[in-house]
PDB file of C-alpha atoms and ligand atoms in Angstrom:
ATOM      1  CA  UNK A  15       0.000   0.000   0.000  1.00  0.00           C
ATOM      2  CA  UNK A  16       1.350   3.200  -1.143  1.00  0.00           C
ATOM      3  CA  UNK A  17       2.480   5.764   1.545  1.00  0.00           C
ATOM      4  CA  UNK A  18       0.680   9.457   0.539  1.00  0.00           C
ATOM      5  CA  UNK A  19       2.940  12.340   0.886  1.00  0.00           C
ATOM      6  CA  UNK A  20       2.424  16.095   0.085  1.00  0.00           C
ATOM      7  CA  UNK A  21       5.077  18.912  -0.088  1.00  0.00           C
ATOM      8  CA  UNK A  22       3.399  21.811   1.516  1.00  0.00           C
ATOM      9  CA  UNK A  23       4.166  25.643   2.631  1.00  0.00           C
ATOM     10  CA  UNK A  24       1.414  28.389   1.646  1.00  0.00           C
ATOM     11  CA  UNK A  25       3.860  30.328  -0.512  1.00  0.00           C
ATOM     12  CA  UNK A  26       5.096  30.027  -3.656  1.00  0.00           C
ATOM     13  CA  UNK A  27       8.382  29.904  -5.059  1.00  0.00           C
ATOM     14  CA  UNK A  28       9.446  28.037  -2.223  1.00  0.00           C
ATOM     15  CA  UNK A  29      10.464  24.869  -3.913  1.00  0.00           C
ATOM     16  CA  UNK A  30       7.475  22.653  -3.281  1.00  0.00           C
ATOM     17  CA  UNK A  31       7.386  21.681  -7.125  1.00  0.00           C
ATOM     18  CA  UNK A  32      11.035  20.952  -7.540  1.00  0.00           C
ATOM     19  CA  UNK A  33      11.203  18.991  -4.339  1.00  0.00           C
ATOM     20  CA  UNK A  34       7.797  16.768  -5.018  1.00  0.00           C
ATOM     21  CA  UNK A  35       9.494  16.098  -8.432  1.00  0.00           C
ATOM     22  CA  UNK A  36      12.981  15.226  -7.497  1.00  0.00           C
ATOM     23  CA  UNK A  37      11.941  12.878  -4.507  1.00  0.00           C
ATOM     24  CA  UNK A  38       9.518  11.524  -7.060  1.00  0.00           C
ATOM     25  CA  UNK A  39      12.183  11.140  -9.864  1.00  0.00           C
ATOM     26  CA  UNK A  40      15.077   9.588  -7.000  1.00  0.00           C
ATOM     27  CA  UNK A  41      13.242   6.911  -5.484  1.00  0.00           C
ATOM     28  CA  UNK A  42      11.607   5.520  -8.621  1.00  0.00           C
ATOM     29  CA  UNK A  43      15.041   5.629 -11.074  1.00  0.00           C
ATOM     30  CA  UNK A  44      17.600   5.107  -7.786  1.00  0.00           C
ATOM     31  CA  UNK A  45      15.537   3.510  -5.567  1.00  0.00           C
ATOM     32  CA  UNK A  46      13.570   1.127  -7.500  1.00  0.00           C
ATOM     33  CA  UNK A  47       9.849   2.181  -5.637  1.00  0.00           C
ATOM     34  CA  UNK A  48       7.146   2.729  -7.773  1.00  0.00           C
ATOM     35  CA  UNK A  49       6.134   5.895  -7.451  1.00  0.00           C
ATOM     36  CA  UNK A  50       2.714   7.951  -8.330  1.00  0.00           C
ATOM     37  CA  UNK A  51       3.248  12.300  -9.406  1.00  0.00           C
ATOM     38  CA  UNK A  52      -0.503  13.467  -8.578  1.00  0.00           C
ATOM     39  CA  UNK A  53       0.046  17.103 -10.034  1.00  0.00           C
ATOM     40  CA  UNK A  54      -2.486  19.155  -7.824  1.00  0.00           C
ATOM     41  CA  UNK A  55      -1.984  22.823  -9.602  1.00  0.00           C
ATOM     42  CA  UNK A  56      -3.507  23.841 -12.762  1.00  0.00           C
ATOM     43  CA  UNK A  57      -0.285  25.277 -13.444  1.00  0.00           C
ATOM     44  CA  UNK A  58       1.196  21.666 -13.996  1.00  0.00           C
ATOM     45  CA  UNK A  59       4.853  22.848 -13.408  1.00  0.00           C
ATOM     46  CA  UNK A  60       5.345  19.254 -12.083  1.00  0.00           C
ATOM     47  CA  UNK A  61       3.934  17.225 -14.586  1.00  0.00           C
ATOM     48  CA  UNK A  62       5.375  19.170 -17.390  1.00  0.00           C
ATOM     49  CA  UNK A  63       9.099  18.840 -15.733  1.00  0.00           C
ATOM     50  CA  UNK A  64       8.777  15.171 -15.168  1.00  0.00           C
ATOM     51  CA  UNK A  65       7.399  14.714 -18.585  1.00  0.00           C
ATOM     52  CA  UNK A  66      10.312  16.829 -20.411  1.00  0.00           C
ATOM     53  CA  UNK A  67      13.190  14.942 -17.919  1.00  0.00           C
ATOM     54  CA  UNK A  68      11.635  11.549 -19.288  1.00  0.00           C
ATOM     55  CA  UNK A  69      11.870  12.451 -22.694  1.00  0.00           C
ATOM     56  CA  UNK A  70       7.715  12.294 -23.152  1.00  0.00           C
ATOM     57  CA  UNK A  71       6.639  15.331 -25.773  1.00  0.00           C
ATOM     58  CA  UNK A  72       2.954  15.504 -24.597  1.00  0.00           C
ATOM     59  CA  UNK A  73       1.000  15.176 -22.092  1.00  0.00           C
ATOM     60  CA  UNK A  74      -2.396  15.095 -23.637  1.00  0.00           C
ATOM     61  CA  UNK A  75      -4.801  14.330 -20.366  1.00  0.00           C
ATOM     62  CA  UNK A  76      -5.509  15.677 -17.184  1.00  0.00           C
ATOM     63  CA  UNK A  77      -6.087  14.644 -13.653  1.00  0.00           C
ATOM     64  CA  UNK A  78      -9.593  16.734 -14.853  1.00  0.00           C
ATOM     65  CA  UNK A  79     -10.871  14.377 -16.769  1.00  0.00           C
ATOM     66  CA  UNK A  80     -10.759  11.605 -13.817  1.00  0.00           C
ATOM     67  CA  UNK A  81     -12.343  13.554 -10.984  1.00  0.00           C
ATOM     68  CA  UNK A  82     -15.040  14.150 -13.741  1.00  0.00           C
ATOM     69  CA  UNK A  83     -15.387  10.674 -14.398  1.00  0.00           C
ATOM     70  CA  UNK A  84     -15.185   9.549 -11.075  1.00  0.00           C
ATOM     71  CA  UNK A  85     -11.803   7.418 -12.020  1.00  0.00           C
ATOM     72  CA  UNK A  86      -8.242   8.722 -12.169  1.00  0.00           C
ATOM     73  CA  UNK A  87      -6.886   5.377 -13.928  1.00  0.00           C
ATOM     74  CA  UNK A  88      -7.445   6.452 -17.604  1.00  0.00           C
ATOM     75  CA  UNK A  89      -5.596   9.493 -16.869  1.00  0.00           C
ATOM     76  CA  UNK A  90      -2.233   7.659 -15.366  1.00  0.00           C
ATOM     77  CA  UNK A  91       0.839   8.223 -17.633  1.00  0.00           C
ATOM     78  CA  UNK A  92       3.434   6.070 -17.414  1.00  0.00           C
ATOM     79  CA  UNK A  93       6.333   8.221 -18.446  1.00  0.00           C
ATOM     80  CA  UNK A  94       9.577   5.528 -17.223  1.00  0.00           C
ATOM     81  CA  UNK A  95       9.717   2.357 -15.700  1.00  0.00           C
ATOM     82  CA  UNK A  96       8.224   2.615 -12.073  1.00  0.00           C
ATOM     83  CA  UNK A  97       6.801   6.435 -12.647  1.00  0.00           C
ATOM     84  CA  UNK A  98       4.013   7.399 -13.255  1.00  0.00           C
ATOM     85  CA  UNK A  99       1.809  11.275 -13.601  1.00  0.00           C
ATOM     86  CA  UNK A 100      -1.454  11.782 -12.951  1.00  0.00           C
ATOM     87  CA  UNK A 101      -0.861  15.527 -14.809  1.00  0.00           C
ATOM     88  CA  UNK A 102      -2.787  18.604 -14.298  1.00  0.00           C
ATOM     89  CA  UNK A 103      -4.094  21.282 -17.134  1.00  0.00           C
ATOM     90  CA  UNK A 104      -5.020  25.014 -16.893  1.00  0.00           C
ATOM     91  CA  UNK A 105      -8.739  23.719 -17.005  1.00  0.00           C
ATOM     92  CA  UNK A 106      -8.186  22.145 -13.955  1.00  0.00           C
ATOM     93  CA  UNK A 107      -8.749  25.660 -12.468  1.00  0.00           C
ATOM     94  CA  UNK A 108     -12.614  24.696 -12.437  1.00  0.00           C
ATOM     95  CA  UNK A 109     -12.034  22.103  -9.833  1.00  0.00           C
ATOM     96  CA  UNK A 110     -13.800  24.121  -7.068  1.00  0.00           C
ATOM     97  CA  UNK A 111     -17.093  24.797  -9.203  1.00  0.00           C
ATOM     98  CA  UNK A 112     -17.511  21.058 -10.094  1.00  0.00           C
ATOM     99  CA  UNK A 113     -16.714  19.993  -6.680  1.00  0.00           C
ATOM    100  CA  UNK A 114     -19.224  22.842  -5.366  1.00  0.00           C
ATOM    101  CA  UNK A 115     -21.935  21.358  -8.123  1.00  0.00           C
ATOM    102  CA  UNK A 116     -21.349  17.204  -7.576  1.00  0.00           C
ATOM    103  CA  UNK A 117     -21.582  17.552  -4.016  1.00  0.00           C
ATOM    104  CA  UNK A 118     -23.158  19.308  -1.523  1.00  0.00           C
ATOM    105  CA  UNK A 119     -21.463  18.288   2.183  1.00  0.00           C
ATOM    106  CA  UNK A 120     -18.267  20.249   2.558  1.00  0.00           C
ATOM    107  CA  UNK A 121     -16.666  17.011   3.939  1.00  0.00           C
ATOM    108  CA  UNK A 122     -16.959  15.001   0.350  1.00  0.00           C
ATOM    109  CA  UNK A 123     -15.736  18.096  -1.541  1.00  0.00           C
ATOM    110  CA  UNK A 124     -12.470  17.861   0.379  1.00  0.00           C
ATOM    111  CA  UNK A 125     -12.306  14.389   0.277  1.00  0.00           C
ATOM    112  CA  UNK A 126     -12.664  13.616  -3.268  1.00  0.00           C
ATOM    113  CA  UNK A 127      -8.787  12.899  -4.256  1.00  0.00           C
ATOM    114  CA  UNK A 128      -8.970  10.841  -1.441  1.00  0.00           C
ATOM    115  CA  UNK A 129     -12.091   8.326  -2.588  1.00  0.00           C
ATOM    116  CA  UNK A 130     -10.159   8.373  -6.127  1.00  0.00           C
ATOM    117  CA  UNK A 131      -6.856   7.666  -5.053  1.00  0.00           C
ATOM    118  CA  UNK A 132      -8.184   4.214  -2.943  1.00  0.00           C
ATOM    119  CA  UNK A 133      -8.630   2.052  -5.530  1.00  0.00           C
ATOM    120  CA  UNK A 134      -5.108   2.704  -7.194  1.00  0.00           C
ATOM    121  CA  UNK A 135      -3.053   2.987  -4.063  1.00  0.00           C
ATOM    122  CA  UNK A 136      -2.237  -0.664  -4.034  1.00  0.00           C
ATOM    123  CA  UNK A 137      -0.296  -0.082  -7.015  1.00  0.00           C
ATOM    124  CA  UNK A 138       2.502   2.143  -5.467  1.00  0.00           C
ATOM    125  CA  UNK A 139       5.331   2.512  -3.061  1.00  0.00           C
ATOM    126  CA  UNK A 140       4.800   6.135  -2.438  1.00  0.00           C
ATOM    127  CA  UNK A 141       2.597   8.867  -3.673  1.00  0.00           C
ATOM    128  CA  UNK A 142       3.494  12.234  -4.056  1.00  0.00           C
ATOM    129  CA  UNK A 143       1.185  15.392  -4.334  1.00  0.00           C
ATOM    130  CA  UNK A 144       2.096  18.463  -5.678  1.00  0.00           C
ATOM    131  CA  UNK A 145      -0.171  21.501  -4.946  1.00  0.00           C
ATOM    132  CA  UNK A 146      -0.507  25.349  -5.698  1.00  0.00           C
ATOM    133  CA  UNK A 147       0.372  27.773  -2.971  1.00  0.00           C
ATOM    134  CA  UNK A 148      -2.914  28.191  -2.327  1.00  0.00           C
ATOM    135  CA  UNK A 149      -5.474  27.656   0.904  1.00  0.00           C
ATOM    136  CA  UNK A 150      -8.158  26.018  -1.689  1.00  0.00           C
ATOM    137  CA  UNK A 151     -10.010  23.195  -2.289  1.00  0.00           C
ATOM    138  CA  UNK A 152      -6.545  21.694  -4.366  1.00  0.00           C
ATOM    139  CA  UNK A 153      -4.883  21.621  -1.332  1.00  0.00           C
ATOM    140  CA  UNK A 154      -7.939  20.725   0.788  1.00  0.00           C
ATOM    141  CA  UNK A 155      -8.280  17.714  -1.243  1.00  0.00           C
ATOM    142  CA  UNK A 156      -4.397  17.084  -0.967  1.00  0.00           C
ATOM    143  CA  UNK A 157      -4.141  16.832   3.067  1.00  0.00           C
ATOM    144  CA  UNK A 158      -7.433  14.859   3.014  1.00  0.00           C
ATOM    145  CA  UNK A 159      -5.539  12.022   0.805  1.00  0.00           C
ATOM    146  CA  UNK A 160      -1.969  12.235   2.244  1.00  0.00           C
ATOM    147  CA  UNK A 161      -0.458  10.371   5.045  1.00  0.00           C
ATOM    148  CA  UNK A 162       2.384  12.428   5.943  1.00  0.00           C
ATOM    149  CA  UNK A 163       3.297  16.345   4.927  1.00  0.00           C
ATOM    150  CA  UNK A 164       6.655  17.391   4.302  1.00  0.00           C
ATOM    151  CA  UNK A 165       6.469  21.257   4.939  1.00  0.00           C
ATOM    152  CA  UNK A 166       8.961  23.664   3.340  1.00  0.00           C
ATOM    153  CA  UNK A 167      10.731  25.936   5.278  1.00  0.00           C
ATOM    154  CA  UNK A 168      12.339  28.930   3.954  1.00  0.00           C
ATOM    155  CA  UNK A 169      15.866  28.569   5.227  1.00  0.00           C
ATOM    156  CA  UNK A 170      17.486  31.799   3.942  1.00  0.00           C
ATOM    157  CA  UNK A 171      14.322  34.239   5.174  1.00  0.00           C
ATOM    158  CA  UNK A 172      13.609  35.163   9.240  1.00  0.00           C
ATOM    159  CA  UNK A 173       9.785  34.533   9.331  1.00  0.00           C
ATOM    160  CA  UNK A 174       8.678  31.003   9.141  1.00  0.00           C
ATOM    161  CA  UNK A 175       5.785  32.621   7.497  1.00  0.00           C
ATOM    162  CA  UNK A 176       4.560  29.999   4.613  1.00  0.00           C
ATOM    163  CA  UNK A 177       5.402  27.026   6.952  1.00  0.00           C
ATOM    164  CA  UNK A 178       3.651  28.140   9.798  1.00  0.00           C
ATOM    165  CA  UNK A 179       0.852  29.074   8.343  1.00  0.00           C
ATOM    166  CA  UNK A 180       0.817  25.233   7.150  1.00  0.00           C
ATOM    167  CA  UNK A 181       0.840  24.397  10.341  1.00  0.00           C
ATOM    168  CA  UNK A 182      -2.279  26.366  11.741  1.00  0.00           C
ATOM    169  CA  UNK A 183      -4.151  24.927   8.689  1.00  0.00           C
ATOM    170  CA  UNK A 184      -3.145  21.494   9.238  1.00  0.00           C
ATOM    171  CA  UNK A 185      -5.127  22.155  12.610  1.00  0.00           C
ATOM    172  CA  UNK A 186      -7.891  23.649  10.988  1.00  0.00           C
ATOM    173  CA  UNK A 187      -8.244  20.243   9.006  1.00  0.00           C
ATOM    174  CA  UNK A 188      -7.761  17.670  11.496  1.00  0.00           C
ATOM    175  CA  UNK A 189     -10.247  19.925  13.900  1.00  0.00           C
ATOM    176  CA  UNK A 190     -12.974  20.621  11.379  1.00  0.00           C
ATOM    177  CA  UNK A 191     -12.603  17.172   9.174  1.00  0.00           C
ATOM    178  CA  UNK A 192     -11.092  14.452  11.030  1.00  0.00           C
ATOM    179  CA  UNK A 193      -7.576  14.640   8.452  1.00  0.00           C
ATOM    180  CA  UNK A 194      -5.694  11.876   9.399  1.00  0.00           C
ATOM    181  CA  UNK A 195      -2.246  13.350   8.361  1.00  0.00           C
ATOM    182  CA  UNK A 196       1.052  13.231   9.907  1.00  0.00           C
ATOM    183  CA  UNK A 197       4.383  15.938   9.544  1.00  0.00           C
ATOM    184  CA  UNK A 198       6.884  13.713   8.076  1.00  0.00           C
ATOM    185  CA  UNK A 199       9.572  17.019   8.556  1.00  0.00           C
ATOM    186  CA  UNK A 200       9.979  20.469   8.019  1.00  0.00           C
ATOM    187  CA  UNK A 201      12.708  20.407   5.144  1.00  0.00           C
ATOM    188  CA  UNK A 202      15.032  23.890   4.892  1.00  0.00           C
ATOM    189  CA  UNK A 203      15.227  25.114   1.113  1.00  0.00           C
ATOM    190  CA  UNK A 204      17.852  27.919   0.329  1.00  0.00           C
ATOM    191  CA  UNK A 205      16.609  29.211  -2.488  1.00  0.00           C
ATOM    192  CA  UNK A 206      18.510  32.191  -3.321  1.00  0.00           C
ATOM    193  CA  UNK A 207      21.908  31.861  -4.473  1.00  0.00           C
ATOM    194  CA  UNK A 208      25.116  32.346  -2.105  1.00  0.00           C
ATOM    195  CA  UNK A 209      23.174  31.884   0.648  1.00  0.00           C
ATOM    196  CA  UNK A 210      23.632  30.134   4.102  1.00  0.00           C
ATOM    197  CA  UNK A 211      20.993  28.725   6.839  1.00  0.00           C
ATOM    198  CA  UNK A 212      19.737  31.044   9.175  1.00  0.00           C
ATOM    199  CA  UNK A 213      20.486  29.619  12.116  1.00  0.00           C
ATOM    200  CA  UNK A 214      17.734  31.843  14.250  1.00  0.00           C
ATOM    201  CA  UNK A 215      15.437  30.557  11.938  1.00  0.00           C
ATOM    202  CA  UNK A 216      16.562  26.820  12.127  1.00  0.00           C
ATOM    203  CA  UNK A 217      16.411  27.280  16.187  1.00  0.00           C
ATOM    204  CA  UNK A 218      12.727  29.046  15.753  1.00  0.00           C
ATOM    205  CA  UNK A 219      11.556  26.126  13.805  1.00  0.00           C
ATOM    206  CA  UNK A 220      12.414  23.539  15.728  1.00  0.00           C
ATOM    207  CA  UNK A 221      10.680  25.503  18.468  1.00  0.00           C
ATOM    208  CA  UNK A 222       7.616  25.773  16.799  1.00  0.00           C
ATOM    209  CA  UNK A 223       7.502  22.192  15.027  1.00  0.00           C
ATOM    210  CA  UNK A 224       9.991  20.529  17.400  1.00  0.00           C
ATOM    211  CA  UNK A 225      13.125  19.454  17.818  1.00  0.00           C
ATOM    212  CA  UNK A 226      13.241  16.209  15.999  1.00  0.00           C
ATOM    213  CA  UNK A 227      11.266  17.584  13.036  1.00  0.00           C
ATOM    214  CA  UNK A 228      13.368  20.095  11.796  1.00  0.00           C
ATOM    215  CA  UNK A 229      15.472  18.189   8.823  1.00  0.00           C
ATOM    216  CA  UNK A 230      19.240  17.888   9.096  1.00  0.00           C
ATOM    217  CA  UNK A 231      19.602  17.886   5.634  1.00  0.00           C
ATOM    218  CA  UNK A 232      19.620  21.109   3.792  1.00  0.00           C
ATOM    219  CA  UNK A 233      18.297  21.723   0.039  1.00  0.00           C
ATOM    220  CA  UNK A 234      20.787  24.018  -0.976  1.00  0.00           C
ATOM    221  CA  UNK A 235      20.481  26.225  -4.051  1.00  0.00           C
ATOM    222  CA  UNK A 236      22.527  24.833  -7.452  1.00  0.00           C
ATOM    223  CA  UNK A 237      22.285  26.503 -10.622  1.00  0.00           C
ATOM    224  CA  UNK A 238      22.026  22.692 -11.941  1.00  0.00           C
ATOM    225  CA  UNK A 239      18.427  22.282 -10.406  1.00  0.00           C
ATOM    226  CA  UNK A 240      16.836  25.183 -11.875  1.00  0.00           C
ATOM    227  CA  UNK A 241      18.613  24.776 -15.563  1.00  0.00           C
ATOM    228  CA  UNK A 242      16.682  21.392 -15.122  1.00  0.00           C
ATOM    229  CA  UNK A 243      13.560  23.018 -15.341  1.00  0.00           C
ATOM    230  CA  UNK A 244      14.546  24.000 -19.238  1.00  0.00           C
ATOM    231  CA  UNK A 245      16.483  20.458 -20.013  1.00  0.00           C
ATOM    232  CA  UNK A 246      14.788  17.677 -18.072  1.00  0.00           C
ATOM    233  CA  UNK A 247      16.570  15.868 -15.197  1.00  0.00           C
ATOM    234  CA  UNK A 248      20.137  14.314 -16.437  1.00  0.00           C
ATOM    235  CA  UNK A 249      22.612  12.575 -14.726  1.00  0.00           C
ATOM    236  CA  UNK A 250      25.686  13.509 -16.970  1.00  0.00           C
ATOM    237  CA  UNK A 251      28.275  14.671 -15.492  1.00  0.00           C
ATOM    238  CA  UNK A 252      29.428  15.844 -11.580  1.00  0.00           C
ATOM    239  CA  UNK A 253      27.236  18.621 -11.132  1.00  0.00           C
ATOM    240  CA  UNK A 254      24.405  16.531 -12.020  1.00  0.00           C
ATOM    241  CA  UNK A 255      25.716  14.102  -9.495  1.00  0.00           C
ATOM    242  CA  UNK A 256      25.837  17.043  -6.985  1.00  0.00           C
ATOM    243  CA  UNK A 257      22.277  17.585  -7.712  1.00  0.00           C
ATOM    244  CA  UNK A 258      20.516  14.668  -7.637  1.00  0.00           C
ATOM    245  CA  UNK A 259      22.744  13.990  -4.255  1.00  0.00           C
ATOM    246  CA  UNK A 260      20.883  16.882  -2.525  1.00  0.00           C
ATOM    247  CA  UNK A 261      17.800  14.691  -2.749  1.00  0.00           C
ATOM    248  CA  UNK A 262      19.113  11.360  -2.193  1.00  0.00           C
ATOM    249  CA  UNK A 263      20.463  12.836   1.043  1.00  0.00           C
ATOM    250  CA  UNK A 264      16.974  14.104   1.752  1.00  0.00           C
ATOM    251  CA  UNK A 265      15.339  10.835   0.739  1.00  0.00           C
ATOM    252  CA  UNK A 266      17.520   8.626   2.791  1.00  0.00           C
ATOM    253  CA  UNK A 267      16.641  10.771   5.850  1.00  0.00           C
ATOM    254  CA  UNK A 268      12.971  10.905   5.259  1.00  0.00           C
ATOM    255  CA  UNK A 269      12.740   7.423   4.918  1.00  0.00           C
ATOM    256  CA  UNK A 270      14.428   7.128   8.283  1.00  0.00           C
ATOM    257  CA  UNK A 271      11.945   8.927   9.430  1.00  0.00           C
ATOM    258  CA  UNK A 272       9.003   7.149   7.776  1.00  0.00           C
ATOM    259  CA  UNK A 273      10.012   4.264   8.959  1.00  0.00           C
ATOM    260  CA  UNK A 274      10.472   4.869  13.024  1.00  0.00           C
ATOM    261  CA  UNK A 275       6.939   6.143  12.242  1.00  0.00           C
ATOM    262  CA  UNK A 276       5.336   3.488  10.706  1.00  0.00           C
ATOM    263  CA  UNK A 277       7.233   1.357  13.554  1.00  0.00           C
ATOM    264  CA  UNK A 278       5.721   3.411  16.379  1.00  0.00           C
ATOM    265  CA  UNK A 279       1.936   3.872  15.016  1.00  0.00           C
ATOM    266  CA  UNK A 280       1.316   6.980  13.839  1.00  0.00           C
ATOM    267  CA  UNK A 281       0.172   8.725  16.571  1.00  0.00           C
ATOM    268  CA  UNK A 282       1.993   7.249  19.699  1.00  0.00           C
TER     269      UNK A 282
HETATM  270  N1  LIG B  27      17.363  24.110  -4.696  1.00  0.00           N
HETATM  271  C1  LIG B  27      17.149  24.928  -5.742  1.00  0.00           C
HETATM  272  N2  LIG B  27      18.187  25.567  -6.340  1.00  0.00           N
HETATM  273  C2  LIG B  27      17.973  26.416  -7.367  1.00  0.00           C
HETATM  274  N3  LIG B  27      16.779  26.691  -7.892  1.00  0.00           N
HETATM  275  C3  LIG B  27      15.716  26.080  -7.355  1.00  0.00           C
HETATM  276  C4  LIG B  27      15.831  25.166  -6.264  1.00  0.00           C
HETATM  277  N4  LIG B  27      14.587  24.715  -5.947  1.00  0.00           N
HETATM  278  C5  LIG B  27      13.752  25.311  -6.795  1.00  0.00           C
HETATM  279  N5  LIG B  27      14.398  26.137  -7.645  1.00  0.00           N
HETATM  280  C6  LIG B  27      13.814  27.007  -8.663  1.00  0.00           C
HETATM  281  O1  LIG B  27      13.011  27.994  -8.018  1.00  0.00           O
HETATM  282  C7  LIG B  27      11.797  28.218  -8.741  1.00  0.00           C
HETATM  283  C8  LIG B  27      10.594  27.934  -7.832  1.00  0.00           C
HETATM  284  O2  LIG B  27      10.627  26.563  -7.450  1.00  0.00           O
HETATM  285  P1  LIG B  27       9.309  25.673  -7.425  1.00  0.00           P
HETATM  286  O3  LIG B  27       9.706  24.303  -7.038  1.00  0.00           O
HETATM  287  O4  LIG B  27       8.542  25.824  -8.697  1.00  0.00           O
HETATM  288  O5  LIG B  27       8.525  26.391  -6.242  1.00  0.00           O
HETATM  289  P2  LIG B  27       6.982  26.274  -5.788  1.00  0.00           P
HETATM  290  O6  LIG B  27       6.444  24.987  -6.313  1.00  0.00           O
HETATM  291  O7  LIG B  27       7.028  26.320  -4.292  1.00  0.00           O
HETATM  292  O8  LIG B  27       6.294  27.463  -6.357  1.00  0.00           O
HETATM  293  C9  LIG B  27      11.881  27.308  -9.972  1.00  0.00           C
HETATM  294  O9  LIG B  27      12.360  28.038 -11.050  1.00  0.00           O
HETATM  295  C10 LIG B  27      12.875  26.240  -9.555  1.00  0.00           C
HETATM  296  O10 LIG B  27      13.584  25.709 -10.647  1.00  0.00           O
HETATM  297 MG1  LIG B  28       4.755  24.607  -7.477  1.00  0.00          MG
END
């Protein structure tokens, strides 16, 4: 049974696409998992990155079409060997007005990924869910169907802003819907170039979301990662290596993590 993970913060620009993507990319090529992309935004940054790094030209159906027919398995592309998208259009956009029009209860409208994604979960190590930056039904839908949240936090920046935000929604949900969703970690991003960790803002976190939360490993900022967005993943040369080690690092810890867990029940 697949374990259900979304990348959250409530900002954008943080990273959330690039690390859903690259987790997504590392355990299915490097890790041999089988792994599930459910692209969330109507942007579909993530499916269109995934699609270009596997050498696929089009994507020509959207996660739209399955919450319309009630089944997401027509709309699963297998784009390598153990991946596979479930990718997202700009007519996705309309997801709130269908959910608003199929059902009436506030509880199935944020559940809906969740009913859709039983019947296919069986098929995958992990899941991952990438959503817009947005407190919507898209990322309603996404902590209803996850098991664990990874939340991003902005390494280089003093507020914890976007991740604590996630935080006091993540309450809202579990308080006004029964979520059953756990924080796998809160996962410090440098996005801006030449930069180093705040400490004060490490030592805040870990405050806030406690001590053995906060991620030891750091996604730092390389030049290789965002060129990727224009080339597709490669593993070429050394500064691919570099890259793709940022995530294997993170990926080896989070596992760790998953696993004491999974080990200890989920809520004990
Ligand atoms: N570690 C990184 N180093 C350099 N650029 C990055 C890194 N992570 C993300 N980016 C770039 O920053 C931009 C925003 O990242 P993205 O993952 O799309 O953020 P979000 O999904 O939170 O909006 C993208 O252009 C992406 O390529
Ligand atoms: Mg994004």
């Amino acid at each position: 049974m697949a374990t259900t993970i979304v990348v959250g913060n409530f900002k954008g620009g943080v990273g959330k696409t690039k690390v859903s993507v690259m987790l997504s990319w590392e355990l299915s090529k490097y890790y041999n998992k089988k792994v599930l992309l459910v692209d969330m935004d109507p942007q579909g940054n993530a499916s269109t990155l995934i699609a270009r790094s596997a050498g696929v030209s089009e994507l020509n159906t959207s996660i739209f079409d399955g919450f319309q027919k009630g089944d997401l398995k027509d709309c699963i592309v297998n784009v390598a060997d153990n991946l596979h998208v479930i990718p997202a259009q700009v007519s996705f956009k309309n997801l709130p007005k269908f959910l608003y029009s199929k059902f009436e209860n506030e509880i199935d409208q944020v559940s809906y990924l969740n009913q859709l994604l039983d019947p296919i979960r069986s098929d995958y190590d992990y899941i991952f869910i990438d959503v817009p930056p947005t407190i919507s039904d898209f990322s309603d839908n996404a902590m209803m169907a996850a098991d664990y949240v990874l939340i991003i936090l902005q390494a280089q920046e003093l507020s914890l802003e976007g991740a604590e935000t996630y935080i006091k929604y993540l309450q809202f949900m579990v308080d006004n819907y029964d979520a059953d969703i756990q924080v796998a970690g809160v996962l410090p991003v440098l996005l801006r170039p030449g930069g180093r960790v705040d400490m004060s803002t490490i030592e805040r976190a870990k405050e806030m979301f406690g001590e053995d939360n906060v991620m030891k490993t750091v996604v730092k900022h390389l030049e290789r990662l965002k060129a990727w967005d224009v080339t597709g993943i490669t593993d070429n040369d050394q500064h691919d290596r570099k890259a793709h080690k940022v995530f294997t690092d993170v990926l080896d810890e989070l596992l760790e993590k998953l696993e004491a867990f999974e080990e200890g029940g989920k809520y004990e």
